[in-house]
Coordinates of C-alpha atoms in Angstrom, one line a residue:
Chain A
M1 CA 0.0 0.0 0.0
E2 CA 2.8 2.3 -0.9
R3 CA 0.5 4.8 -2.5
I4 CA -1.1 5.7 0.9
R5 CA 0.8 8.2 2.9
V6 CA 0.0 9.8 6.2
I7 CA 1.0 13.4 6.5
E8 CA 0.9 15.2 9.9
I9 CA -0.2 18.7 9.0
K10 CA 1.5 21.5 10.8
K11 CA -0.3 24.7 11.8
S12 CA 0.0 27.5 9.3
V13 CA 2.3 30.4 9.8
F14 CA 0.7 32.6 7.1
E15 CA -1.2 35.5 8.4
D16 CA -3.1 36.2 5.2
N17 CA -4.8 32.9 4.2
D18 CA -6.8 34.5 1.4
R19 CA -3.6 35.7 -0.4
D20 CA -1.9 32.3 0.2
A21 CA -5.0 30.5 -1.2
D22 CA -4.7 32.7 -4.4
R23 CA -1.1 31.8 -4.6
L24 CA -1.8 28.0 -4.3
R25 CA -4.6 28.3 -6.9
A26 CA -2.2 29.9 -9.3
E27 CA 0.5 27.2 -8.7
L28 CA -2.1 24.5 -9.3
K29 CA -3.4 26.2 -12.4
E30 CA 0.1 26.2 -13.8
K31 CA 0.5 22.5 -13.1
G32 CA -2.9 21.8 -14.7
V33 CA -4.4 20.4 -11.5
F34 CA -8.0 21.3 -10.7
L35 CA -8.5 21.2 -6.9
L36 CA -12.0 20.4 -5.6
N37 CA -12.7 21.0 -2.0
L38 CA -15.4 18.7 -0.6
M39 CA -17.0 19.6 2.7
S40 CA -19.8 18.3 4.9
S41 CA -20.9 17.3 8.4
P42 CA -19.5 14.1 9.9
G43 CA -21.2 11.1 8.5
S44 CA -22.9 12.7 5.5
G45 CA -21.2 10.2 3.1
K46 CA -18.2 12.1 1.7
T47 CA -15.9 9.1 1.3
T48 CA -18.6 6.8 -0.2
T49 CA -19.5 9.6 -2.7
L50 CA -15.9 10.0 -3.6
I51 CA -15.4 6.3 -4.2
Q52 CA -18.4 6.2 -6.6
T53 CA -17.4 9.4 -8.4
I54 CA -13.7 8.5 -8.8
N55 CA -14.7 5.1 -10.3
A56 CA -17.0 6.9 -12.7
L57 CA -14.2 9.3 -13.8
K58 CA -10.8 7.5 -13.4
D59 CA -10.7 6.2 -17.0
K60 CA -11.2 9.7 -18.3
I61 CA -8.9 11.8 -16.1
G62 CA -6.1 11.4 -13.6
I63 CA -7.2 11.7 -10.0
A64 CA -5.6 12.1 -6.6
V65 CA -7.2 12.4 -3.2
M66 CA -6.3 14.1 0.1
E67 CA -8.3 12.8 3.0
A68 CA -8.3 15.2 6.0
D69 CA -9.0 13.6 9.3
I70 CA -8.2 14.4 12.9
D71 CA -6.8 11.1 13.8
S72 CA -7.6 7.9 11.8
D73 CA -6.4 6.9 8.3
V74 CA -9.3 4.7 7.4
D75 CA -10.6 7.0 4.7
A76 CA -7.4 7.1 2.6
K77 CA -7.1 3.3 2.8
K78 CA -10.8 2.9 1.8
I79 CA -10.4 5.2 -1.1
F80 CA -7.3 3.5 -2.4
A81 CA -8.7 0.0 -1.9
A82 CA -11.9 0.9 -3.7
T83 CA -10.5 3.0 -6.6
G84 CA -6.8 2.4 -6.9
V85 CA -6.1 6.1 -7.1
Q86 CA -3.4 7.7 -5.0
S87 CA -4.6 8.9 -1.6
V88 CA -2.9 10.8 1.1
Q89 CA -4.2 11.0 4.6
L90 CA -3.8 14.4 6.2
H91 CA -3.8 14.3 10.0
T92 CA -4.9 17.7 11.3
G93 CA -3.9 17.1 14.9
G94 CA -7.3 18.1 16.2
M95 CA -7.7 21.1 13.9
C96 CA -11.2 21.7 12.7
H97 CA -10.5 22.8 9.2
L98 CA -7.8 23.1 6.5
D99 CA -6.4 26.4 5.2
A100 CA -4.3 27.0 2.1
E101 CA -1.0 26.3 3.7
M102 CA -2.2 23.0 5.2
T103 CA -3.6 22.1 1.8
R104 CA -0.3 22.9 0.2
Q105 CA 1.4 20.4 2.6
G106 CA -1.1 17.8 1.4
V107 CA -0.5 18.7 -2.3
A108 CA 3.3 18.3 -1.7
G109 CA 2.6 14.7 -0.7
L110 CA 1.0 13.9 -4.1
D111 CA 2.6 12.8 -7.3
L112 CA 0.9 15.4 -9.6
E113 CA 2.2 14.0 -12.9
K114 CA -0.8 12.9 -15.0
V115 CA -3.2 14.3 -12.3
D116 CA -6.0 16.5 -13.7
L117 CA -8.2 16.5 -10.6
A118 CA -7.1 16.6 -7.0
I119 CA -9.9 16.2 -4.4
L120 CA -9.6 17.4 -0.9
E121 CA -11.9 15.7 1.6
N122 CA -12.1 18.4 4.3
V123 CA -12.7 17.8 8.0
G124 CA -16.3 16.9 8.8
N125 CA -17.6 20.2 10.1
L126 CA -20.2 22.6 8.7
V127 CA -18.7 25.7 10.4
C128 CA -14.9 26.2 10.3
P129 CA -13.9 24.8 6.9
A130 CA -16.2 27.4 5.3
E131 CA -14.1 30.2 6.7
F132 CA -10.9 29.2 5.1
D133 CA -10.1 29.3 1.4
T134 CA -8.1 26.2 0.7
G135 CA -6.9 27.4 -2.7
A136 CA -9.5 25.1 -4.4
A137 CA -10.8 25.9 -7.9
K138 CA -14.3 25.0 -6.7
N139 CA -16.1 24.2 -3.4
C140 CA -18.6 21.5 -3.1
M141 CA -20.5 20.2 -0.1
I142 CA -22.7 17.3 0.8
L143 CA -25.9 17.6 2.9
S144 CA -27.5 14.3 3.7
V145 CA -31.2 13.8 4.0
P146 CA -31.2 12.7 7.7
E147 CA -29.5 16.1 8.6
G148 CA -32.7 18.0 7.7
H149 CA -33.6 20.5 5.0
D150 CA -33.2 23.5 7.3
K151 CA -29.3 23.4 7.4
P152 CA -28.8 26.2 4.9
L153 CA -30.6 28.5 7.4
K154 CA -28.4 27.4 10.3
Y155 CA -25.0 27.2 8.6
P156 CA -25.2 30.2 6.2
L157 CA -21.5 30.6 5.4
M158 CA -21.0 27.0 4.3
F159 CA -23.8 27.2 1.8
S160 CA -22.7 30.6 0.6
V161 CA -19.2 29.5 -0.4
C162 CA -20.2 26.3 -2.2
D163 CA -20.6 26.1 -5.9
L164 CA -22.4 22.8 -5.7
V165 CA -24.6 21.2 -3.0
L166 CA -25.0 17.4 -3.2
I167 CA -28.1 16.1 -1.4
N168 CA -27.0 12.6 -0.4
K169 CA -28.9 9.5 1.0
M170 CA -31.9 10.1 -1.2
D171 CA -32.7 6.4 -0.7
V172 CA -34.0 7.1 2.8
L173 CA -36.1 10.2 1.8
D174 CA -39.3 8.4 2.8
Y175 CA -38.2 7.9 6.4
F176 CA -37.3 11.5 7.1
D177 CA -39.2 14.8 7.1
F178 CA -37.0 16.3 4.4
D179 CA -38.5 18.7 1.9
L180 CA -36.2 18.7 -1.1
E181 CA -37.8 21.7 -2.9
L182 CA -37.7 23.7 0.3
C183 CA -34.1 22.8 0.8
K184 CA -33.2 23.9 -2.8
E185 CA -35.0 27.2 -2.0
Y186 CA -32.9 27.7 1.2
V187 CA -29.7 26.9 -0.7
K188 CA -30.6 29.5 -3.4
R189 CA -31.3 32.0 -0.6
R190 CA -27.6 31.6 0.5
N191 CA -26.1 31.4 -2.9
P192 CA -28.2 32.0 -6.0
N193 CA -25.5 30.5 -8.2
A194 CA -25.1 27.2 -6.4
E195 CA -26.2 24.1 -8.2
V196 CA -28.0 21.3 -6.3
I197 CA -27.8 17.6 -7.3
P198 CA -29.7 14.9 -5.3
I199 CA -27.6 11.7 -5.1
C200 CA -27.4 8.4 -3.3
A201 CA -23.8 7.3 -2.9
K202 CA -24.9 3.9 -1.7
T203 CA -27.0 3.1 -4.9
G204 CA -25.1 5.3 -7.3
E205 CA -28.1 7.5 -8.1
G206 CA -27.0 10.9 -9.4
I207 CA -23.3 10.1 -9.4
D208 CA -23.2 10.5 -13.2
L209 CA -24.5 14.0 -12.8
F210 CA -21.9 14.8 -10.2
A211 CA -19.2 13.3 -12.5
R212 CA -20.4 15.4 -15.4
W213 CA -20.5 18.5 -13.3
I214 CA -16.8 18.0 -12.4
L215 CA -15.8 17.4 -16.0
K216 CA -17.6 20.5 -17.1
Q217 CA -15.9 22.6 -14.3
I218 CA -12.5 21.3 -15.3
Q219 CA -13.3 22.1 -19.0
L220 CA -14.4 25.7 -18.2
W221 CA -11.4 26.2 -15.9
K222 CA -9.0 24.9 -18.6
G223 CA -10.7 26.9 -21.2
E224 CA -10.6 23.8 -23.4
D225 CA -13.2 21.4 -24.6
N226 CA -11.3 18.1 -24.5
Y227 CA -13.6 16.4 -21.9
A228 CA -16.9 16.5 -23.8
Chain B
M1 CA -43.3 35.2 23.4
E2 CA -41.6 37.3 26.0
R3 CA -39.7 34.3 27.4
I4 CA -37.6 34.0 24.3
R5 CA -34.7 36.3 24.0
V6 CA -31.9 36.5 21.4
I7 CA -28.5 37.3 22.8
E8 CA -25.6 38.2 20.5
I9 CA -22.6 36.5 22.1
K10 CA -19.4 38.5 22.3
K11 CA -16.0 36.9 21.8
S12 CA -14.4 36.0 25.1
V13 CA -11.5 38.1 26.5
F14 CA -10.4 35.5 29.0
E15 CA -7.1 33.8 28.2
D16 CA -7.6 30.9 30.5
N17 CA -10.9 29.2 29.6
D18 CA -10.3 26.2 31.9
R19 CA -10.0 28.4 35.0
D20 CA -13.0 30.5 33.9
A21 CA -15.1 27.4 33.4
D22 CA -14.3 26.2 36.9
R23 CA -15.4 29.7 38.2
L24 CA -18.7 29.4 36.3
R25 CA -19.2 25.9 37.6
A26 CA -18.8 27.1 41.2
E27 CA -21.1 30.0 40.6
L28 CA -23.8 27.7 39.2
K29 CA -23.3 25.2 42.1
E30 CA -23.9 28.0 44.5
K31 CA -27.2 28.9 42.7
G32 CA -28.2 25.3 42.7
V33 CA -28.3 25.2 38.9
F34 CA -27.0 22.0 37.2
L35 CA -25.7 22.9 33.7
L36 CA -25.8 20.2 31.1
N37 CA -23.8 20.8 27.8
L38 CA -25.4 19.0 24.8
M39 CA -23.2 18.6 21.7
S40 CA -23.6 16.9 18.4
S41 CA -23.2 17.2 14.6
P42 CA -25.6 19.3 12.7
G43 CA -28.9 17.5 12.2
S44 CA -28.4 14.7 14.7
G45 CA -31.6 15.7 16.6
K46 CA -30.6 17.8 19.5
T47 CA -33.6 20.1 19.6
T48 CA -36.2 17.2 19.2
T49 CA -34.4 15.2 21.9
L50 CA -34.5 18.2 24.2
I51 CA -38.2 18.8 23.6
Q52 CA -39.1 15.2 24.5
T53 CA -36.8 15.2 27.5
I54 CA -37.9 18.5 28.9
N55 CA -41.6 17.4 28.7
A56 CA -40.7 14.3 30.6
L57 CA -38.9 16.3 33.3
K58 CA -40.6 19.7 33.6
D59 CA -43.2 18.7 36.3
K60 CA -40.4 17.4 38.5
I61 CA -37.7 20.1 38.2
G62 CA -37.3 23.7 36.9
I63 CA -35.7 23.8 33.5
A64 CA -34.2 26.6 31.3
V65 CA -32.6 26.2 27.9
M66 CA -29.9 28.1 26.0
E67 CA -29.8 27.4 22.2
A68 CA -26.6 28.3 20.5
D69 CA -26.8 29.0 16.8
I70 CA -24.8 30.9 14.3
D71 CA -27.7 32.8 12.9
S72 CA -31.3 31.7 13.2
D73 CA -33.6 31.7 16.3
V74 CA -35.8 28.8 15.2
D75 CA -34.6 26.4 17.9
A76 CA -35.4 28.6 20.9
K77 CA -38.9 29.3 19.5
K78 CA -39.4 25.6 18.9
I79 CA -38.3 24.7 22.4
F80 CA -40.6 27.3 24.0
A81 CA -43.6 26.5 21.8
A82 CA -43.3 22.7 22.5
T83 CA -42.4 22.8 26.2
G84 CA -43.2 26.3 27.6
V85 CA -39.9 26.5 29.4
Q86 CA -37.8 29.6 29.2
S87 CA -35.4 29.6 26.2
V88 CA -32.7 32.0 25.1
Q89 CA -31.2 32.0 21.7
L90 CA -27.4 32.6 21.7
H91 CA -26.1 34.0 18.4
T92 CA -22.5 33.1 18.1
G93 CA -21.8 35.3 15.1
G94 CA -20.2 32.6 13.1
M95 CA -18.2 31.1 16.0
C96 CA -17.9 27.4 16.0
H97 CA -18.2 26.7 19.7
L98 CA -19.1 28.2 23.1
D99 CA -16.5 28.7 25.9
A100 CA -17.2 29.4 29.5
E101 CA -17.5 33.2 29.1
M102 CA -19.9 32.9 26.2
T103 CA -21.9 30.4 28.3
R104 CA -21.9 32.9 31.2
Q105 CA -23.4 35.6 28.8
G106 CA -26.2 33.1 28.1
V107 CA -26.7 32.2 31.7
A108 CA -27.0 36.0 32.5
G109 CA -30.0 36.0 30.1
L110 CA -31.9 33.4 32.1
D111 CA -34.1 33.9 35.1
L112 CA -32.5 31.3 37.4
E113 CA -35.0 31.4 40.2
K114 CA -36.7 28.0 40.5
V115 CA -34.3 26.6 37.8
D116 CA -32.6 23.3 38.8
L117 CA -31.4 22.3 35.3
A118 CA -30.0 24.6 32.6
I119 CA -29.4 22.9 29.3
L120 CA -26.9 24.4 26.8
E121 CA -27.5 23.2 23.2
N122 CA -24.0 23.8 21.8
V123 CA -23.2 24.7 18.1
G124 CA -23.6 21.7 15.8
N125 CA -20.0 20.6 15.4
L126 CA -18.1 17.5 16.5
V127 CA -14.7 19.2 16.7
C128 CA -14.4 22.6 18.3
P129 CA -17.0 22.4 21.1
A130 CA -15.1 19.5 22.6
E131 CA -12.1 21.7 23.1
F132 CA -13.8 24.3 25.3
D133 CA -15.0 23.6 28.8
T134 CA -18.3 25.5 29.1
G135 CA -18.5 25.3 32.9
A136 CA -21.1 22.5 32.6
A137 CA -21.5 19.9 35.4
K138 CA -21.8 17.2 32.7
N139 CA -21.3 16.8 29.0
C140 CA -23.5 14.8 26.8
M141 CA -23.5 14.2 23.1
I142 CA -25.9 12.8 20.4
L143 CA -24.6 10.6 17.6
S144 CA -27.4 9.6 15.2
V145 CA -27.5 6.3 13.4
P146 CA -27.2 7.8 9.8
E147 CA -23.8 9.3 10.8
G148 CA -22.2 5.9 11.2
H149 CA -20.8 3.9 14.1
D150 CA -17.2 4.9 13.3
K151 CA -17.5 8.4 14.5
P152 CA -15.7 7.8 17.9
L153 CA -12.7 6.8 15.9
K154 CA -12.8 9.9 13.8
Y155 CA -13.7 12.5 16.5
P156 CA -11.8 11.2 19.5
L157 CA -11.8 14.3 21.7
M158 CA -15.6 14.7 21.5
F159 CA -16.2 11.2 22.7
S160 CA -13.5 11.5 25.4
V161 CA -15.1 14.5 27.1
C162 CA -18.7 13.2 27.1
D163 CA -20.2 11.5 30.2
L164 CA -23.1 10.3 28.1
V165 CA -23.5 9.4 24.5
L166 CA -27.1 9.2 23.2
I167 CA -27.5 7.2 20.0
N168 CA -30.4 8.8 18.2
K169 CA -32.7 7.8 15.3
M170 CA -32.8 4.2 16.3
D171 CA -36.1 3.9 14.3
V172 CA -34.0 3.9 11.0
L173 CA -31.4 1.4 12.2
D174 CA -32.6 -1.1 9.6
Y175 CA -31.9 1.3 6.7
F176 CA -28.2 2.0 7.6
D177 CA -25.1 0.0 8.2
F178 CA -24.8 0.9 11.8
D179 CA -23.4 -1.6 14.3
L180 CA -24.6 -0.6 17.7
E181 CA -22.4 -3.0 19.7
L182 CA -19.3 -1.9 17.7
C183 CA -20.2 1.7 18.3
K184 CA -20.5 1.1 22.1
E185 CA -17.1 -0.5 22.0
Y186 CA -15.6 2.5 20.1
V187 CA -17.1 4.9 22.7
K188 CA -15.6 2.9 25.6
R189 CA -12.3 3.0 23.8
R190 CA -12.4 6.8 24.0
N191 CA -13.9 7.0 27.4
P192 CA -14.4 3.9 29.6
N193 CA -16.7 5.8 31.9
A194 CA -19.1 7.1 29.3
E195 CA -22.6 5.7 29.3
V196 CA -24.4 5.0 26.1
I197 CA -28.2 5.2 25.7
P198 CA -30.0 4.4 22.4
I199 CA -33.0 6.6 21.8
C200 CA -35.4 7.8 19.2
A201 CA -36.4 11.4 19.7
K202 CA -39.1 11.1 17.1
T203 CA -40.9 8.1 18.8
G204 CA -39.8 8.8 22.3
E205 CA -37.9 5.5 22.7
G206 CA -35.3 5.8 25.4
I207 CA -36.2 9.3 26.5
D208 CA -37.3 8.0 29.9
L209 CA -33.8 6.5 30.4
F210 CA -32.2 9.9 29.4
A211 CA -34.5 11.7 31.8
R212 CA -33.6 9.3 34.6
W213 CA -29.9 9.7 33.9
I214 CA -30.3 13.5 34.2
L215 CA -32.2 13.2 37.5
K216 CA -29.6 10.9 38.9
Q217 CA -26.7 13.2 37.9
I218 CA -28.4 16.2 39.5
Q219 CA -29.0 14.0 42.6
L220 CA -25.3 13.0 42.8
W221 CA -24.2 16.6 42.1
K222 CA -26.4 18.0 44.9
G223 CA -25.4 15.2 47.3
E224 CA -29.1 14.8 48.0
D225 CA -31.7 12.2 47.2
N226 CA -34.8 14.3 46.7
Y227 CA -35.3 13.3 43.1
A228 CA -35.8 9.5 43.4

């Protein structure tokens, strides 16, 4: 399992995270690596969603994954075992978010040759990660049905900074009081430009739409149309 | 609705939160108010659990509630409407946790006469709230079935600081890959003294056990046996 590394992330020394994030974004652009920052609450299904999505995309583009976690390294192992793509585990040492410099430490642990898409699975937290620009080209989040449709009202910043909101665990919609249309309306209230895609990582429902969204974003970002 | 107030919490100036928390704990002890700090991920069912539990206890003891939220005030309104007990909404202004001084600002908004139990519903977050002692007599958290049984492995500090772990949404156990016994084992690994109670806030299952746990803790804390 040589393709799985564990990196102990050090606290950032940069005062100005926004400027540092812009710097990282420019560095990644130069390398042709599109960085997607994936955020959510604990247990909303980030890792399972990633596995499905990577398997849908890995024959088309080169992918690498950074799994941020406070302590364990189960996620990077899971991703590698299920997809075969390179995965690094970032140990945040109790920290509740990743900023640009911490992300850069993760990026440094990846072999970026032939990588078009790097995915950062951020710490499971709807508050702090939204406050720190990681240098990603796009931000995406997962809200799962059991968490409730009112979350855009309660965690406004998270929904404001995300370009895409995936609504996961659609298979259990009947067992929860979750109003999908109302949720979409609440998301739009926070960010009129955000897209919403209902998915079920367990059954694979909607994963094709998420995969297509990613390809389209990379295409727009590269200013090319090689991924049609 | 004069019993619902919204308090805009100011950032703490105290350097030493642990010492300040001990001070608040002593102040509350003197007033005979048992403070319970309730933590969880977003959407795990804190407010619904509180409503059920308060209704099971309010004829036996005096209760007041502090609802921490980044922005909205729906929770305090919900609690008051469903239970009639006094509720203050604490706006954290984007902050991801409450510390002792912030909790003190909330306590100052309560009428503590005839209050035996004050409940603090902390910000929905499994990371930061665990790092800050609020001055509570006991810490309790909710993990809901859809979040997965592996969470004690991934959020170690949260499970270490909690005296009680409620496992909520037991009604949907059949629809998720959640191993209750394994989860209990993981909890014990983080904190051998933590108790675990499976509940379902929606149906009321296990709420009697949680209510009894609270009464017992108050009894032990008071060194009395008036709440048998």
